[in-house]
Amino acid sequence: MLSSRMKEGVEAAPKRALLRASGLSDEDIKKPLIAIVNSWNEIVPGHVHLRRVSESVKAGVRSSGGTPLEFDTIAICDGIAMGHEGMKYSLFSRDLIADSIEAMVRAHAFDAMVLISSCDKILPGHLMAAARLDIPSIVVTGGPMYPGTYRGRKVDVISVFEAVGEFKRGTISERDLAELEASACPGPGSCAGMFTANTMACLTEAMGMSLPGCATSHAVTAKKLRIAEWSGRRVMDLLRSGIKPSDIMTLGSLRNAIAVDMALGGSTNSVLHLRAIAAELGIDLRLEEFDEIGRRVPHICNMRPGGPYFMSDLDEAGGVPAILRRLEPFLSKEEMTVSGKRVGELLRESSIENDEVIRPLDRPVHPEGGIAILRGSLAPKGAVVKYSSVPEAMWRFAGEAVVFDSEEEAVKGISEGGVGEGDVVVIRYEGCVGGPGMREMLAPTSLIAGMGFERVALVTDGRFSGGTRGPCIGHVEPEAALGGPIAAVRDGDRIEIDIPRRKLELALPIEEIERRLEGLEPKRKEVPRNSVLARYAGQALRR
């Protein structure tokens, strides 16, 4: 056991004395020490219930012969951080979380880990740490929030974001907005649709790092607590059998996760997160993998925000195991999972309970997957779009650019009538370096949707929330702050989007784009010199 170096022998007496000070007995110290890595806090709705989840995990560890010791990580709520400086801290918090877990686990010589988290960057940070540390590990995702009910229809937090645009448009009253606000988020859990948090929970289960049913078991259910207790027992089995994350998170299992992502029409942020996890494993997960798999695997689950179904509908339909069963022709079935069974065994044990929520392959929502990678003169190194949330009428679109150099400028411009039907909104200097922090653009995209625009596209070197819908193209590379062609766009330039052909073009001669970029001084937003954001921007720049 790794903990032996810290607790055995005469020389370890001082360390054992300190463990005793924490309340451990002789028997506790002799057992394997299991890190319970929890992201509980009192502000993020996806995490407020995780203390109870951790108690179930610890009960499972103790019943199977381990000593659980819990510590917390930070967690940022993207919804609360959205639309102001706070969103700059979101993406880099993923790396900070992974680093903090590494420090705690290595410093205290833990033998194994159970990672408990929800939400957008926290779960990927936990998975990155599992890959980096490569000790027996299992993930317990905190579970979705149930949708709210507003005047007879199901709603969620995206309903509120979009209602802000409806209010500005004059189609709802302030009283209507307040009533919706009070109804949309009825209790704990990650937001109720297939947004980033629930996308990553489903992909964690699909790649084998959480137990069957974990991703869709809701936050406030006894089912979640049973899975948590089972996870505590299973981590002890993984420790005894020596199964590590690198045995589970292989290139094959990552491809399985991408296939599930395509079937679900999940968040574009999964591209960033899966590649970061793969990098920790030493796996080169190419951007092209997403497009290649997306061309083969159809979109079969019409989930919020693009469709009508919530996570509760997916859970009742059979959850991730049922999706795996449906996708069997596209999967690597020999991949190991934390359950001790291989993917092929799990999918044979599953059943599909609703053919509308999880459609047959010959009757998909869309014939191709939910995410597409675009390239062209505006994005030579690629850009990402949530294909499944774009109306078919907008799959091919061209319009005049309306350019903003920040999210705040864009929100102001859209709100004040500076954007009209047929335009392409360009928001730049919001990438990792230029932002810094690569903020999500949910405020402007929700305004566009709420204000009723049907033929407005958005292109940015920032990111999008998993709750974004419509023709919104993000992650444009190179970003403006690094001299990418998006920095050369001017108001009135024609931008051409062709999602089926995977094209994103600035309709100018290459010579003109290069001429504009020559001598252009890239903008970088000022941050305090001693801020962690300054360090993050510097690291991104060096990459």
Coordinates of C-alpha atoms in Angstrom, one line a residue:
M1 CA 0.0 0.0 0.0
L2 CA 1.1 3.5 -0.8
S3 CA 0.2 4.6 2.7
S4 CA 2.8 2.1 4.2
R5 CA 5.6 4.6 3.5
M6 CA 3.8 7.1 5.7
K7 CA 2.5 5.0 8.6
E8 CA 4.6 1.8 9.1
G9 CA 7.8 1.3 11.1
V10 CA 9.5 3.1 14.0
E11 CA 10.3 6.1 11.9
A12 CA 6.6 6.6 11.2
A13 CA 5.7 7.1 14.9
P14 CA 5.4 10.9 14.6
K15 CA 3.0 10.5 11.6
R16 CA 0.9 8.0 13.4
A17 CA 0.8 10.4 16.4
L18 CA -0.7 13.0 14.1
L19 CA -3.2 10.6 12.6
R20 CA -4.3 9.8 16.2
A21 CA -4.8 13.5 16.8
S22 CA -7.3 13.4 14.0
G23 CA -9.3 10.7 15.8
L24 CA -8.0 7.6 14.1
S25 CA -7.6 4.3 16.0
D26 CA -4.8 1.7 15.6
E27 CA -7.2 -0.3 13.5
D28 CA -8.1 2.7 11.3
I29 CA -4.4 3.4 10.7
K30 CA -3.6 -0.1 9.7
K31 CA -6.3 -0.2 7.0
P32 CA -5.9 1.2 3.5
L33 CA -6.4 5.0 3.6
I34 CA -9.0 6.1 1.1
A35 CA -9.3 9.8 0.0
I36 CA -12.9 11.0 -0.2
V37 CA -12.4 14.0 -2.5
N38 CA -15.6 16.1 -2.1
S39 CA -16.5 19.3 -3.8
W40 CA -19.3 20.2 -1.3
N41 CA -20.0 23.8 -0.6
E42 CA -22.9 26.0 0.4
I43 CA -23.2 28.1 -2.8
V44 CA -23.3 25.8 -5.8
P45 CA -26.7 24.0 -6.1
G46 CA -25.0 21.0 -7.7
H47 CA -22.9 20.5 -4.6
V48 CA -24.9 21.6 -1.6
H49 CA -26.1 18.0 -1.0
L50 CA -22.8 16.2 -1.3
R51 CA -22.1 15.9 2.4
R52 CA -24.8 13.3 2.6
V53 CA -23.5 11.6 -0.5
S54 CA -20.1 11.4 1.0
E55 CA -21.5 9.8 4.2
S56 CA -22.9 7.0 2.1
V57 CA -19.5 6.6 0.3
K58 CA -17.7 6.4 3.6
A59 CA -20.1 3.8 4.9
G60 CA -19.3 1.7 1.8
V61 CA -15.5 2.1 2.3
R62 CA -15.7 1.2 6.0
S63 CA -17.9 -1.9 5.4
S64 CA -15.2 -3.2 2.9
G65 CA -12.2 -2.7 5.1
G66 CA -10.9 0.8 4.4
T67 CA -10.5 4.0 6.3
P68 CA -12.1 6.9 4.5
L69 CA -10.6 10.4 5.1
E70 CA -12.4 13.3 3.5
F71 CA -11.2 16.6 2.1
D72 CA -12.9 19.3 -0.1
T73 CA -12.0 21.0 -3.3
I74 CA -13.3 24.3 -4.6
A75 CA -16.2 24.5 -7.0
I76 CA -17.4 27.5 -9.1
C77 CA -21.0 27.7 -10.3
D78 CA -20.9 28.8 -13.9
G79 CA -24.5 30.1 -13.8
I80 CA -23.7 32.4 -10.9
A81 CA -20.4 33.4 -12.4
M82 CA -21.9 34.1 -15.8
G83 CA -21.8 37.5 -17.4
H84 CA -19.3 39.2 -15.2
E85 CA -15.6 38.9 -14.2
G86 CA -16.4 35.7 -12.2
M87 CA -16.6 33.7 -15.4
K88 CA -12.9 34.4 -16.1
Y89 CA -12.2 32.1 -13.1
S90 CA -14.2 29.1 -14.3
L91 CA -12.1 27.2 -16.8
F92 CA -8.8 27.6 -15.1
S93 CA -10.4 26.4 -11.8
R94 CA -10.4 22.9 -13.4
D95 CA -6.6 22.8 -13.4
L96 CA -6.5 24.3 -10.0
I97 CA -8.8 21.6 -8.7
A98 CA -6.6 18.8 -10.3
D99 CA -3.5 20.3 -8.8
S100 CA -5.0 20.6 -5.3
I101 CA -6.1 16.9 -5.4
E102 CA -2.6 15.9 -6.5
A103 CA -1.1 17.8 -3.7
M104 CA -3.4 16.4 -1.0
V105 CA -3.2 12.8 -2.2
R106 CA 0.6 12.7 -2.8
A107 CA 1.4 14.6 0.4
H108 CA -0.7 12.2 2.5
A109 CA 0.1 8.9 0.7
F110 CA -3.5 7.8 0.1
D111 CA -4.0 4.3 -1.4
A112 CA -7.1 5.1 -3.4
M113 CA -9.7 7.8 -4.1
V114 CA -13.5 8.3 -4.4
L115 CA -14.1 11.5 -6.2
I116 CA -17.5 13.2 -5.5
S117 CA -18.4 16.2 -7.6
S118 CA -20.9 17.8 -9.9
C119 CA -20.8 20.7 -12.4
D120 CA -18.9 22.0 -15.3
K121 CA -15.2 22.3 -14.5
I122 CA -15.1 20.4 -11.2
L123 CA -15.9 16.9 -12.5
P124 CA -13.3 17.3 -15.3
G125 CA -10.8 18.5 -12.7
H126 CA -11.4 15.4 -10.6
L127 CA -11.0 13.2 -13.7
M128 CA -7.7 14.9 -14.6
A129 CA -6.5 14.3 -11.1
A130 CA -7.5 10.6 -11.3
A131 CA -5.6 10.2 -14.6
R132 CA -2.5 12.0 -13.2
L133 CA -2.3 10.2 -9.9
D134 CA -3.3 6.8 -11.4
I135 CA -4.2 5.1 -8.1
P136 CA -7.4 3.1 -7.8
S137 CA -10.3 5.6 -8.2
I138 CA -14.0 5.8 -8.7
V139 CA -16.2 8.8 -9.4
V140 CA -19.6 9.6 -7.8
T141 CA -21.3 12.3 -9.8
G142 CA -23.7 14.4 -7.6
G143 CA -26.7 14.0 -9.9
P144 CA -29.1 16.3 -11.8
M145 CA -31.6 18.7 -10.4
Y146 CA -35.2 18.0 -11.2
P147 CA -36.8 20.6 -13.6
G148 CA -39.1 23.2 -12.2
T149 CA -42.7 23.9 -13.2
Y150 CA -43.9 27.2 -14.5
R151 CA -47.6 27.6 -15.6
G152 CA -47.9 24.0 -16.5
R153 CA -44.6 23.5 -18.3
K154 CA -41.2 22.2 -17.2
V155 CA -38.5 24.8 -17.0
D156 CA -34.8 25.1 -15.9
V157 CA -32.2 27.8 -15.4
I158 CA -31.8 28.3 -19.2
S159 CA -35.5 29.2 -19.3
V160 CA -34.6 32.1 -17.0
F161 CA -31.6 33.2 -19.0
E162 CA -33.7 33.3 -22.1
A163 CA -36.6 35.0 -20.3
V164 CA -34.3 38.0 -19.7
G165 CA -34.3 38.5 -23.5
E166 CA -38.0 38.1 -23.6
F167 CA -38.4 40.8 -21.0
K168 CA -36.2 43.2 -22.9
R169 CA -38.2 42.4 -26.0
G170 CA -41.4 43.3 -24.1
T171 CA -43.1 39.9 -24.5
I172 CA -43.2 39.1 -20.7
S173 CA -43.6 41.3 -17.7
E174 CA -41.2 41.8 -14.8
R175 CA -43.8 39.8 -12.7
D176 CA -43.7 36.9 -15.2
L177 CA -39.9 36.9 -15.0
A178 CA -39.9 36.9 -11.2
E179 CA -42.4 34.0 -11.1
L180 CA -40.3 32.0 -13.5
E181 CA -37.1 32.8 -11.5
A182 CA -38.8 31.4 -8.4
S183 CA -39.9 28.2 -10.1
A184 CA -37.0 27.2 -12.4
C185 CA -34.5 25.6 -9.9
P186 CA -36.5 23.6 -7.3
G187 CA -33.6 22.1 -5.4
P188 CA -30.1 20.6 -5.3
G189 CA -28.4 19.1 -8.3
S190 CA -26.7 20.0 -11.6
C191 CA -29.0 22.0 -13.9
A192 CA -31.7 19.8 -15.3
G193 CA -30.9 19.6 -19.0
M194 CA -28.0 18.2 -21.1
F195 CA -25.8 21.1 -20.2
T196 CA -22.0 20.7 -19.5
A197 CA -22.4 19.2 -16.0
N198 CA -24.7 16.5 -17.0
T199 CA -22.9 15.9 -20.3
M200 CA -19.7 15.2 -18.4
A201 CA -21.5 13.0 -15.8
C202 CA -22.8 10.9 -18.7
L203 CA -19.4 10.8 -20.4
T204 CA -17.8 9.8 -17.0
E205 CA -20.1 6.8 -16.8
A206 CA -19.7 6.0 -20.5
M207 CA -15.9 5.9 -20.2
G208 CA -16.3 3.5 -17.2
M209 CA -15.2 5.7 -14.3
S210 CA -18.6 5.7 -12.5
L211 CA -21.1 3.0 -11.8
P212 CA -24.0 2.2 -14.0
G213 CA -26.9 4.6 -13.5
C214 CA -24.8 7.1 -11.6
A215 CA -25.0 10.0 -14.2
T216 CA -28.8 10.1 -14.3
S217 CA -29.7 9.2 -10.7
H218 CA -31.0 12.5 -9.4
A219 CA -29.4 14.5 -6.6
V220 CA -32.2 14.1 -4.0
T221 CA -33.0 10.4 -4.5
A222 CA -32.2 7.4 -2.4
K223 CA -30.9 5.8 -5.6
K224 CA -28.0 8.3 -5.6
L225 CA -27.2 7.3 -2.0
R226 CA -27.2 3.6 -2.8
I227 CA -24.9 4.2 -5.8
A228 CA -22.6 6.2 -3.5
E229 CA -22.4 3.4 -0.9
W230 CA -21.8 0.9 -3.7
S231 CA -19.0 3.1 -5.0
G232 CA -17.3 3.1 -1.6
R233 CA -17.4 -0.7 -1.6
R234 CA -16.2 -0.9 -5.2
V235 CA -13.1 1.3 -4.7
M236 CA -11.9 -1.3 -2.2
D237 CA -12.3 -4.0 -4.8
L238 CA -10.4 -1.8 -7.3
L239 CA -7.6 -1.4 -4.8
R240 CA -7.4 -5.2 -4.0
S241 CA -7.4 -6.0 -7.8
G242 CA -4.9 -3.2 -8.7
I243 CA -7.2 -1.7 -11.3
K244 CA -6.2 2.0 -11.9
P245 CA -7.7 4.8 -14.0
S246 CA -5.2 4.2 -16.8
D247 CA -6.7 0.7 -17.1
I248 CA -10.1 2.2 -17.6
M249 CA -9.6 5.5 -19.3
T250 CA -8.0 4.3 -22.6
L251 CA -8.3 5.7 -26.1
G252 CA -11.1 3.2 -26.7
S253 CA -13.1 4.3 -23.7
L254 CA -12.5 8.0 -24.6
R255 CA -13.9 7.2 -28.0
N256 CA -16.9 5.5 -26.4
A257 CA -17.5 8.7 -24.4
I258 CA -17.3 10.8 -27.6
A259 CA -19.9 8.5 -29.2
V260 CA -22.2 8.9 -26.3
D261 CA -21.6 12.7 -26.5
M262 CA -22.6 12.7 -30.1
A263 CA -25.7 10.6 -29.4
L264 CA -26.8 13.0 -26.6
G265 CA -26.1 16.2 -28.4
G266 CA -24.0 17.2 -25.4
S267 CA -22.1 20.4 -24.5
T268 CA -19.3 21.7 -26.7
N269 CA -17.2 22.0 -23.5
S270 CA -16.7 18.2 -23.6
V271 CA -14.2 18.8 -26.4
L272 CA -12.0 20.8 -24.0
H273 CA -12.4 18.5 -21.1
L274 CA -12.0 15.1 -22.8
R275 CA -8.8 16.3 -24.5
A276 CA -7.4 17.6 -21.1
I277 CA -8.2 14.3 -19.5
A278 CA -6.5 12.5 -22.4
A279 CA -3.4 14.7 -22.1
E280 CA -3.1 13.7 -18.4
L281 CA -3.1 10.0 -19.6
G282 CA -0.5 10.7 -22.3
I283 CA -3.1 10.0 -25.0
D284 CA -3.2 12.2 -28.1
L285 CA -6.9 12.7 -28.5
R286 CA -7.0 14.6 -31.8
L287 CA -9.7 17.3 -32.5
E288 CA -10.5 15.3 -35.7
E289 CA -11.6 12.3 -33.6
F290 CA -14.7 14.3 -32.5
D291 CA -15.7 15.0 -36.1
E292 CA -14.9 11.6 -37.4
I293 CA -17.0 9.9 -34.7
G294 CA -19.7 12.6 -35.1
R295 CA -20.1 11.8 -38.8
R296 CA -20.8 8.1 -37.9
V297 CA -22.8 8.3 -34.7
P298 CA -26.3 9.8 -35.0
H299 CA -27.9 12.2 -32.6
I300 CA -30.6 10.0 -30.9
C301 CA -31.5 11.9 -27.7
N302 CA -33.3 15.2 -28.1
M303 CA -32.3 16.7 -24.8
R304 CA -32.6 20.3 -23.4
P305 CA -31.5 22.9 -24.5
G306 CA -32.2 21.9 -28.1
G307 CA -35.0 19.5 -27.5
P308 CA -37.8 18.8 -25.0
Y309 CA -36.3 16.2 -22.7
F310 CA -34.7 16.6 -19.3
M311 CA -32.4 14.4 -17.4
S312 CA -35.3 12.9 -15.5
D313 CA -36.7 11.7 -18.8
L314 CA -33.3 10.1 -19.7
D315 CA -33.1 8.4 -16.4
E316 CA -36.6 6.9 -16.8
A317 CA -35.6 5.7 -20.3
G318 CA -32.7 3.7 -19.0
G319 CA -29.9 6.3 -18.7
V320 CA -26.4 5.8 -20.0
P321 CA -26.5 2.0 -20.0
A322 CA -29.5 2.2 -22.4
I323 CA -27.6 4.6 -24.7
L324 CA -24.6 2.2 -24.7
R325 CA -27.0 -0.6 -25.7
R326 CA -28.3 1.5 -28.6
L327 CA -24.8 2.5 -29.7
E328 CA -23.4 -1.0 -29.6
P329 CA -22.3 -1.0 -33.3
F330 CA -20.1 2.0 -32.7
L331 CA -18.5 1.0 -29.4
S332 CA -15.3 -0.6 -28.2
K333 CA -16.9 -3.3 -26.0
E334 CA -13.8 -4.7 -24.3
E335 CA -13.1 -1.6 -22.2
M336 CA -13.0 -2.2 -18.4
T337 CA -15.2 -0.2 -16.1
V338 CA -15.1 0.5 -12.3
S339 CA -18.0 -2.0 -11.9
G340 CA -15.6 -4.8 -12.7
K341 CA -17.5 -5.5 -15.9
R342 CA -16.6 -4.6 -19.4
V343 CA -18.7 -2.3 -21.6
G344 CA -20.1 -5.2 -23.6
E345 CA -21.4 -6.9 -20.4
L346 CA -23.0 -3.7 -19.2
L347 CA -24.9 -3.0 -22.3
R348 CA -26.2 -6.5 -22.5
E349 CA -27.6 -6.1 -19.0
S350 CA -29.4 -2.8 -19.8
S351 CA -32.8 -2.1 -21.4
I352 CA -34.2 0.8 -23.3
E353 CA -37.5 1.9 -21.8
N354 CA -38.5 4.7 -24.1
D355 CA -37.9 4.8 -27.9
E356 CA -38.7 8.5 -28.1
V357 CA -36.2 9.6 -25.5
I358 CA -33.5 7.2 -26.8
R359 CA -34.4 6.8 -30.5
P360 CA -33.5 3.8 -32.6
L361 CA -30.5 4.3 -34.9
D362 CA -32.8 4.1 -38.0
R363 CA -34.9 7.0 -36.6
P364 CA -32.5 9.5 -35.2
V365 CA -33.1 13.1 -34.3
H366 CA -30.3 14.0 -36.7
P367 CA -28.3 11.6 -38.9
E368 CA -25.0 13.0 -37.6
G369 CA -23.7 13.6 -34.0
G370 CA -24.4 16.6 -31.8
I371 CA -21.0 18.3 -32.2
A372 CA -19.2 19.4 -35.3
I373 CA -15.7 20.8 -35.8
L374 CA -15.5 23.6 -38.3
R375 CA -12.4 25.0 -40.1
G376 CA -11.7 27.7 -42.7
S377 CA -10.2 31.1 -43.1
L378 CA -11.8 32.4 -39.9
A379 CA -10.7 29.3 -37.9
P380 CA -7.6 27.7 -39.4
K381 CA -7.1 25.6 -36.3
G382 CA -10.7 24.8 -35.7
A383 CA -13.9 25.9 -34.0
V384 CA -16.7 24.0 -32.4
V385 CA -20.5 24.1 -32.8
K386 CA -23.3 22.2 -31.1
Y387 CA -24.8 20.9 -34.3
S388 CA -27.8 19.3 -32.6
S389 CA -29.0 22.7 -31.3
V390 CA -28.9 24.5 -34.6
P391 CA -32.1 24.8 -36.6
E392 CA -31.8 23.1 -40.0
A393 CA -32.5 26.4 -41.7
M394 CA -29.3 27.8 -40.2
W395 CA -27.0 24.9 -41.0
R396 CA -25.9 27.0 -44.0
F397 CA -25.8 30.7 -43.4
A398 CA -24.0 33.9 -44.4
G399 CA -24.3 37.3 -42.9
E400 CA -22.6 40.6 -42.1
A401 CA -20.4 40.8 -39.1
V402 CA -21.2 42.9 -36.1
V403 CA -18.0 43.0 -34.1
F404 CA -17.6 43.3 -30.3
D405 CA -14.3 43.1 -28.4
S406 CA -15.8 41.7 -25.2
E407 CA -18.9 40.0 -23.9
E408 CA -20.0 43.1 -22.0
E409 CA -19.9 45.1 -25.3
A410 CA -21.9 42.4 -27.0
V411 CA -24.6 42.3 -24.3
K412 CA -25.0 46.1 -24.4
G413 CA -25.1 46.1 -28.2
I414 CA -27.6 43.4 -28.5
S415 CA -29.8 44.9 -25.8
E416 CA -29.7 48.3 -27.4
G417 CA -30.7 47.1 -30.9
G418 CA -27.3 47.0 -32.5
V419 CA -28.0 43.6 -34.0
G420 CA -30.6 42.6 -36.5
E421 CA -31.8 39.6 -38.5
G422 CA -29.2 38.3 -40.9
D423 CA -26.2 39.4 -38.8
V424 CA -23.3 37.4 -37.5
V425 CA -22.3 38.6 -34.0
V426 CA -18.5 38.3 -33.5
I427 CA -17.3 38.4 -29.9
R428 CA -13.5 38.3 -29.7
Y429 CA -10.6 38.7 -27.2
E430 CA -12.4 36.3 -24.9
G431 CA -10.0 33.3 -25.3
C432 CA -7.7 31.8 -22.8
V433 CA -5.1 34.6 -23.2
G434 CA -7.3 37.5 -24.4
G435 CA -10.0 37.1 -21.8
P436 CA -8.2 35.8 -19.9
G437 CA -10.0 32.7 -19.0
M438 CA -12.2 31.8 -22.0
R439 CA -15.5 32.9 -20.6
E440 CA -18.8 31.3 -21.6
M441 CA -21.1 33.5 -23.7
L442 CA -24.5 32.4 -22.3
A443 CA -25.7 35.9 -21.6
P444 CA -25.5 37.1 -25.2
T445 CA -26.7 33.8 -26.7
S446 CA -29.7 33.8 -24.3
L447 CA -30.5 37.4 -25.2
I448 CA -30.5 36.5 -28.9
A449 CA -32.8 33.5 -28.3
G450 CA -35.1 35.4 -25.9
M451 CA -35.4 38.5 -28.2
G452 CA -36.8 36.2 -30.9
F453 CA -34.1 36.4 -33.5
E454 CA -34.3 33.5 -35.9
R455 CA -31.5 34.4 -38.3
V456 CA -28.6 35.6 -36.2
A457 CA -25.4 33.6 -35.7
L458 CA -22.7 34.1 -33.2
V459 CA -18.9 33.4 -33.5
T460 CA -16.4 33.7 -30.7
D461 CA -13.0 32.8 -29.5
G462 CA -14.6 32.2 -26.1
R463 CA -16.7 29.3 -25.0
F464 CA -20.4 28.5 -24.7
S465 CA -22.5 27.2 -21.9
G466 CA -23.9 23.7 -22.4
G467 CA -27.2 25.5 -22.2
T468 CA -26.5 27.5 -25.4
R469 CA -28.7 26.7 -28.4
G470 CA -28.7 28.1 -31.9
P471 CA -26.0 28.8 -34.5
C472 CA -23.3 29.6 -32.0
I473 CA -19.7 28.8 -32.9
G474 CA -17.0 28.9 -30.3
H475 CA -13.4 28.0 -29.4
V476 CA -12.2 29.8 -32.6
E477 CA -8.5 29.1 -33.0
P478 CA -6.2 30.9 -33.1
E479 CA -7.8 33.4 -30.7
A480 CA -7.8 37.1 -31.4
A481 CA -5.2 37.8 -28.7
L482 CA -2.7 35.5 -30.5
G483 CA -3.3 37.1 -33.9
G484 CA -5.9 34.8 -35.3
P485 CA -8.0 35.8 -38.3
I486 CA -10.9 36.6 -36.0
A487 CA -8.9 39.7 -34.9
A488 CA -9.1 41.0 -38.5
V489 CA -12.9 40.9 -38.9
R490 CA -14.5 44.3 -39.3
D491 CA -18.2 45.4 -39.1
G492 CA -19.9 44.5 -42.4
D493 CA -17.5 41.7 -43.5
R494 CA -19.3 38.7 -44.8
I495 CA -19.0 35.5 -42.8
E496 CA -20.0 32.2 -44.3
I497 CA -21.1 29.2 -42.2
D498 CA -21.6 25.7 -43.6
I499 CA -22.0 23.1 -40.9
P500 CA -22.6 20.1 -43.1
R501 CA -19.4 20.9 -45.0
R502 CA -17.7 21.9 -41.7
K503 CA -16.7 25.3 -43.0
L504 CA -16.3 28.7 -41.3
E505 CA -15.0 31.3 -43.7
L506 CA -14.3 35.1 -43.6
A507 CA -15.2 36.0 -47.2
L508 CA -12.1 38.0 -47.9
P509 CA -9.0 37.2 -50.0
I510 CA -6.3 35.6 -47.8
E511 CA -4.0 38.5 -48.8
E512 CA -6.5 41.0 -47.3
I513 CA -6.8 39.0 -44.1
E514 CA -3.0 38.9 -43.8
R515 CA -2.7 42.6 -44.6
R516 CA -5.1 43.5 -41.9
L517 CA -3.3 41.3 -39.4
E518 CA 0.1 42.9 -40.2
G519 CA 1.0 45.4 -37.5
L520 CA -2.3 44.8 -35.6
E521 CA -1.6 45.1 -31.9
P522 CA -3.6 42.2 -30.2
K523 CA -5.7 43.3 -27.2
R524 CA -5.3 41.7 -23.9
K525 CA -7.6 42.7 -21.1
E526 CA -5.9 44.1 -18.0
V527 CA -5.9 42.0 -14.9
P528 CA -4.1 42.7 -11.6
R529 CA -0.4 41.8 -11.9
N530 CA -0.5 39.5 -8.9
S531 CA -3.8 37.8 -9.8
V532 CA -4.1 34.1 -10.5
L533 CA -5.7 35.1 -13.8
A534 CA -2.4 36.8 -14.9
R535 CA -0.5 33.6 -14.1
Y536 CA -3.1 31.5 -16.0
A537 CA -2.9 33.8 -19.1
G538 CA 0.9 33.5 -19.0
Q539 CA 0.7 29.7 -19.0
A540 CA -1.9 29.7 -21.8
L541 CA 0.4 32.0 -23.8
R542 CA 3.4 29.7 -23.4
R543 CA 1.3 26.8 -24.6

